[in-house]
Amino acid sequence: MFYETRERDKRLLPHDPFKAIVAPRPIGWISTRAKDGRINLAPYSFFNGFCSAPPIVGFSSEGAKDSAAFAVESGEFVANLATLNLLHPMSETSAPLPRGDNEFLHAGLTMAPCRLVAAPRVAEARASLECQVTETVELRSRQGATMDRYLVLGEVVAVHIDDRFIKDGRFDTAGAQPIARCGYQDYAVVERLISLARPPGAGG
Ligand SMILES: Cc1cc2nc3c(=O)[nH]c(=O)nc-3n(C[C@H](O)[C@H](O)[C@H](O)COP(=O)(O)O)c2cc1C
């Protein structure tokens, strides 16, 4: 099958497969604190790391949602790791609550203080990244039109790891069972790793 994006045959592919192809996507479970103290928590799967030194992560908001708005106005956010044991509460925090309603309370999650940023982290998360916003990019279509989509990038300034998932000086990714977003209503779980040394001289 081939199709130009704008000409997808909706009888053959009723749902856009884009998110099922760009998959699995890690989930940035973003907690923020507005300047006036309102707390927010929501999952973002247009999320990733973009650089290791300095460590930069970013999430993309389709519309000026609370997470992006609060991160931009406060200059801070926390990216919490979503894991299989937190699948349901993570999903609950995507509910469209009125602006400023605290999704921690809605999903029965515990707020834990951060050290370098004012936003709380998810106490139940097996890892959390404290971030300071470095830039916000308003995404554009190929014609240059802005479309109310915002990529918020932040430098990781502090890291929390649940000590149970540190093994032999490494974060036990498979043991922590991160979940990742695929297309439709599907998620993937990381439970098995394969290791491969890089070719000699390969950087990065
Ligand atoms: C697993 C998952 C991933 C999501 N990823 C995104 C995303 O990348 N961008 C986005 O705009 N919304 C995404 N959403 C929807 C938001 O979480 C949802 O709109 C939420 O209400 C936004 O909350 P906020 O306004 O408090 O930030 C996702 C939802 C789920 C369940």
Short mmCIF file of C-alpha atoms and ligand atoms in Angstrom, two decimals, residues 27 40-46 60-62 65-68 90-91 93-96 103 181 187, ligand 1:
data_model
loop_
_atom_site.label_atom_id
_atom_site.label_comp_id
_atom_site.label_asym_id
_atom_site.label_seq_id
_atom_site.Cartn_x
_atom_site.Cartn_y
_atom_site.Cartn_z
CA ILE A 27 5.33 8.53 27.79
CA ASN A 40 -1.33 19.59 36.98
CA LEU A 41 -0.45 16.08 35.82
CA ALA A 42 -1.02 14.57 32.35
CA PRO A 43 0.59 12.00 30.00
CA TYR A 44 2.29 13.03 26.74
CA SER A 45 3.50 10.42 24.26
CA PHE A 46 4.88 12.99 21.85
CA SER A 60 4.46 18.29 22.41
CA SER A 61 1.05 19.70 23.21
CA GLU A 62 -1.68 19.57 20.58
CA LYS A 65 -3.07 22.45 27.19
CA ASP A 66 -2.47 23.00 30.91
CA SER A 67 0.85 21.10 31.05
CA ALA A 68 2.42 23.26 28.35
CA MET A 90 -1.71 7.32 34.26
CA SER A 91 -4.67 7.04 31.90
CA THR A 93 -4.75 11.74 34.52
CA SER A 94 -5.54 12.33 30.84
CA ALA A 95 -9.17 13.08 31.70
CA PRO A 96 -10.18 16.57 30.58
CA GLU A 103 -5.13 15.19 38.54
CA ARG A 181 2.20 4.39 23.54
CA TYR A 187 0.39 0.31 24.71
C1 LIG B 1 -0.89 7.84 26.90
C2 LIG B 1 -1.35 9.21 26.48
C3 LIG B 1 -0.52 10.02 25.73
C4 LIG B 1 -0.91 11.31 25.35
N1 LIG B 1 -0.06 12.07 24.60
C5 LIG B 1 -0.41 13.33 24.25
C6 LIG B 1 0.50 14.15 23.51
O1 LIG B 1 1.63 13.76 23.19
N2 LIG B 1 0.11 15.42 23.20
C7 LIG B 1 -1.12 15.91 23.58
O2 LIG B 1 -1.42 17.07 23.27
N3 LIG B 1 -2.00 15.15 24.28
C8 LIG B 1 -1.66 13.88 24.64
N4 LIG B 1 -2.53 13.10 25.37
C9 LIG B 1 -3.80 13.68 25.82
C10 LIG B 1 -3.57 14.53 27.09
O3 LIG B 1 -3.02 13.77 28.13
C11 LIG B 1 -4.95 15.09 27.54
O4 LIG B 1 -5.42 15.98 26.56
C12 LIG B 1 -4.88 15.78 28.88
O5 LIG B 1 -6.20 16.11 29.29
C13 LIG B 1 -4.04 17.03 28.85
O6 LIG B 1 -4.02 17.53 30.17
P1 LIG B 1 -3.57 18.97 30.57
O7 LIG B 1 -4.45 19.97 29.85
O8 LIG B 1 -3.84 18.94 32.06
O9 LIG B 1 -2.12 19.12 30.23
C14 LIG B 1 -2.19 11.80 25.73
C15 LIG B 1 -3.05 10.97 26.49
C16 LIG B 1 -2.64 9.69 26.85
C17 LIG B 1 -3.57 8.81 27.65
#
